[in-house]
C-alpha positions in Angstrom: 109.1 -9.9 -22.6 105.5 -9.2 -22.0 104.7 -6.2 -19.8 101.8 -6.5 -17.3 98.7 -4.7 -18.1 98.5 -1.2 -16.7 95.4 0.9 -16.5 95.4 4.4 -17.5 93.1 7.1 -16.3 91.9 7.7 -19.8 90.5 4.3 -20.4 86.7 3.9 -20.3 85.6 3.5 -16.7 83.9 0.3 -15.7 82.8 0.9 -12.2 82.4 -2.0 -9.8 84.6 -4.3 -11.9 87.0 -5.8 -9.3 89.6 -6.6 -11.9 90.1 -3.2 -13.5 88.8 -0.9 -10.8 88.4 -2.3 -7.4 86.7 0.8 -6.0 83.1 0.5 -4.9 80.3 2.3 -6.7 79.2 5.4 -4.9 75.5 5.3 -4.0 73.6 8.6 -3.7 73.1 9.6 -0.1 69.5 10.0 1.1 68.6 12.4 3.9 66.6 10.9 6.7 63.6 13.1 5.7 63.7 11.5 2.2 63.3 7.9 3.4 59.9 6.4 2.7 57.8 5.1 5.6 58.9 1.7 6.8 62.5 2.1 5.6 65.3 3.1 8.0 69.1 3.3 8.0 70.4 0.4 10.2 73.8 -0.8 11.3 74.4 -4.5 10.7 76.3 -6.7 13.3 79.5 -6.5 11.0 79.4 -2.7 11.2 78.0 -1.9 7.7 75.3 0.7 7.6 72.5 0.0 5.1 68.8 0.8 4.3 66.4 -1.9 5.5 62.6 -2.3 5.9 61.6 -2.0 9.5 58.5 -3.1 11.4 56.3 -0.1 12.1 56.1 0.7 15.8 52.6 0.7 17.1 51.5 4.0 18.4 50.5 3.9 22.1 46.8 3.4 22.6 45.1 6.5 23.8 44.2 6.4 27.5 40.5 5.5 28.0 38.3 8.4 28.9 37.3 8.6 32.5 33.9 7.0 33.2 31.2 9.7 33.4 28.6 9.3 36.2 25.1 8.4 35.1 22.8 11.5 35.2 20.0 11.5 37.7 17.3 11.9 35.1 18.5 8.7 33.3 18.3 6.8 36.5 14.8 8.0 37.2 13.7 7.2 33.7 15.2 3.8 33.9 13.4 3.0 37.2 10.1 4.4 36.0 9.9 2.7 32.7 9.2 -0.9 33.9 6.9 0.5 36.7 4.8 2.4 34.3 4.8 -0.5 31.8 3.8 -2.9 34.5 1.0 -0.6 35.7 -0.4 -0.3 32.1 -0.2 -4.1 31.7 -2.1 -4.7 35.0 -4.7 -2.1 34.1 -5.3 -3.8 30.7 -5.5 -7.2 32.4 -8.0 -5.9 35.0 -10.2 -4.2 32.3 -10.3 -7.5 30.3 -11.7 -9.2 33.4 -14.0 -6.4 34.2 -15.4 -5.9 30.7 -18.5 -8.2 31.1 -19.4 -6.5 34.3 -18.9 -3.1 32.8 -21.2 -4.0 29.9 -23.9 -5.2 32.3 -23.5 -2.0 34.3 -24.0 0.1 31.3 -27.1 -1.8 30.4 -28.4 -1.4 33.9 -27.7 2.4 33.8 -29.6 2.8 30.6 -32.5 0.9 32.1 -32.4 3.2 35.1 -32.3 6.3 32.9 -35.3 5.0 30.9 -37.2 4.3 34.2 -36.5 7.8 35.4 -37.5 9.3 32.1 -40.7 7.3 32.0 -41.5 8.3 35.6 -40.9 12.0 34.9 -42.7 12.2 31.5 -45.7 10.0 32.3 -47.6 12.5 34.5 -46.9 15.3 32.0 -48.3 13.2 29.2 -51.4 12.2 31.3 -52.2 15.8 32.1 -52.1 16.9 28.5 -54.3 14.0 27.3 -57.0 14.2 30.0 -57.8 17.8 29.5 -58.9 20.3 32.2 -62.1 19.7 34.3 -63.6 17.0 32.1 -64.8 19.5 29.4 -63.6 17.6 26.5 -62.8 14.2 28.0 -65.2 11.2 28.2 -66.2 9.9 31.6 -63.6 7.5 33.2 -64.7 3.8 33.4 -63.5 1.6 36.2 -63.1 -2.1 35.7 -62.5 -4.4 38.6 -61.7 -8.0 38.3 -61.7 -10.8 40.9 -59.7 -13.9 40.2 -59.5 -17.0 42.4 -57.6 -20.2 42.1 -57.3 -23.2 44.4 -53.9 -25.0 44.7 -50.7 -24.4 43.0 -51.8 -25.7 39.6 -55.5 -25.1 40.0 -57.7 -23.5 37.4 -58.4 -19.8 37.9 -61.9 -18.4 37.7 -62.8 -14.7 37.9 -65.6 -12.1 37.6 -65.5 -8.8 35.8 -67.4 -5.7 37.1 -67.9 -2.6 35.0 -68.9 0.6 36.8 
């Protein structure tokens, strides 16, 4: 009769074949330090332990830094900036309205300076042109004129006297 097939230990090994060798294939064991990021050893509900991809756990957010008080110089600058800017704007607005008057005042000042200069220089010029004691100057002539007119739009008549 036919004998059942027996396996010998000298036969070529075919690991993982449930018919000839029902033993499981031995996987190499990894140390926890050798596991890549995102992979962990987990225990399944049926009790088997296996490697699995895991969701990375979010690191806790750092605590926000305590609010620093605003320095006094910053407050002062922040308060002065609009005030100074408003003052400059108001000054420019005022100068734009005052410009025609300032131009007229400069013209009046120049006229006053010319009048003072003429009043100061005229006697000096007259003294130098008349000479001293009449030695080199001609006799002075006086001319008088009398003009009369009747009414607002009347014709004027006059006489001329030479002395």
